[in-house]
Steps between C-alpha positions, in 0.01 A plus 500: 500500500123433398427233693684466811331179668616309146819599532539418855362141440748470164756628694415190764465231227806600343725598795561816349553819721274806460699807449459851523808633312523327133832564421551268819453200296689347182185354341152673649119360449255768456136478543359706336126623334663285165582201679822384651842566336852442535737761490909586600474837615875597542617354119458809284534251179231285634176764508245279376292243677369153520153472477322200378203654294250268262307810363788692342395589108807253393282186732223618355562414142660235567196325688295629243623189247706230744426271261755700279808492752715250472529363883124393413567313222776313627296393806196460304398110559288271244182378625577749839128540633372750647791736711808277485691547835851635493760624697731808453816355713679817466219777512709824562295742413175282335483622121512177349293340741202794484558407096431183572247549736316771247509183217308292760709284680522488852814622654706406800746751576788398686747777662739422775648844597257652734523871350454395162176279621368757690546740166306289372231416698451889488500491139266242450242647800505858303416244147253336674282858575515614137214346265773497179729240719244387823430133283872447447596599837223193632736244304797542636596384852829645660723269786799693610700199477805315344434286177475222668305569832256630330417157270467333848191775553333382217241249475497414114777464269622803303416425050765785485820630704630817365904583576575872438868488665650866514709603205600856368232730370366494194374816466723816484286729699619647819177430644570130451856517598424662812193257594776235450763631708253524800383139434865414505581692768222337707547114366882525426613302180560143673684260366348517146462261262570237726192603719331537169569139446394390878179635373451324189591153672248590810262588202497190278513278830166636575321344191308759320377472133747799424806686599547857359835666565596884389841515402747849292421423119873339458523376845565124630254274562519404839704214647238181471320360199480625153148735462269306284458815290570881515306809418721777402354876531725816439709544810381143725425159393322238697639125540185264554512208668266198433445152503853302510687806615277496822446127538917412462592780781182398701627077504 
């Protein structure tokens, strides 16, 4: 343990116990000199661990050129100004929204499970001490809240909401896999689509210029309005909302 007074006041904030033996728990937080990470100790098929890192090589190139990555141009706005403001309903982890973030928006990160929040607060504190990331880290604010508790907290309307509901991996990596089956393990898989769909209706209620949702390449829309238009990338497309989508499920 490298820091034992931070673990002692995350183990307060999240009503966690601080153990001695590992193998004690099913799913174990570790502090450590790289940050905090999730782990399951006693599942030999489940070695890796969740850690929510923005200066991997991968992040790198990909803030390199946000402008390139398709979840910026489909939440690119016309005549935007400067830093548009939106919110990442579903952060998880905070990839898209550090994208985002990188292409100069400002970001609102909304995450309601407390592990996953505090993940990411770690995440984003470690970003925010490295020169590379330190100006993307300054956009983005984090509330460790549901979707909509967290609009109440703001005081100007969102231009954007971005929906990134949980679907099966993309990539084929075990690394990926693994990080998934953590997140799962931590956030369960709901009630699906149809929260998916809660989402979308608490989204366009809420007014903004634009509502970007993530969805599997052949997937569904979800249950609501028609997406004004799609954007279709290699393994995930994203349904926009805009104008009379927004305004007929606002009335």
């Amino acid at each position: 343990m490298g820091d034992p007074a931070r673990a002692a006041s995350l183990s307060r904030e999240l009503a966690l116990p601080l153990i001695d033996d590992p193998h004690q728990a099913e799913l174990l937080l570790v502090l450590g000199p790289q940050g905090l990470a999730l782990r399951r100790p006693n599942d030999p098929a489940l070695t890796g661990e969740l850690r929510v890192d923005f200066d991997r090589p991968a992040a790198r190139r990909r803030q390199q050129s946000p402008h390139r990555e398709l979840v910026v141009q489909a939440a690119r706005l016309r005549r935007a100004g400067e830093s548009p403001l939106v919110v990442d309903a579903t952060a998880g982890l905070g990839r898209d929204g550090f994208l985002l973030a990188a292409a100069g928006f400002r970001v609102v990160l909304c995450e309601r499970n407390p592990v996953v929040a505090a993940l990411l607060r770690d995440g984003l504190a470690r970003a925010a001490l490295l020169p590379r990331t330190a100006a993307i880290a300054a956009r983005i604010r984090l509330i460790a809240a549901d979707f909509a508790d967290g609009l109440e907290q703001l005081s100007e309307r969102p231009a954007v909401i971005y929906l990134d509901p949980m679907f099966p991996p993309r990539s084929k990596s075990a690394k990926v896999k693994q990080e998934l089956q953590l997140l799962q393990l931590l956030e369960g898989t709901g009630n699906g689509e149809s929260d998916a769909a809660r989402l979308l209706q608490t989204a366009l209620a809420a007014g903004p210029r634009k509502v970007v949702v993530k969805r599997p390449l052949k997937g569904p829309a979800l249950a609501g309005p028609a997406p004004s238009h799609v954007l279709r990338g290699k393994a995930v497309r994203f349904d926009v909302y805009t104008g009379m989508a927004i305004a007929t499920e606002a009335v």
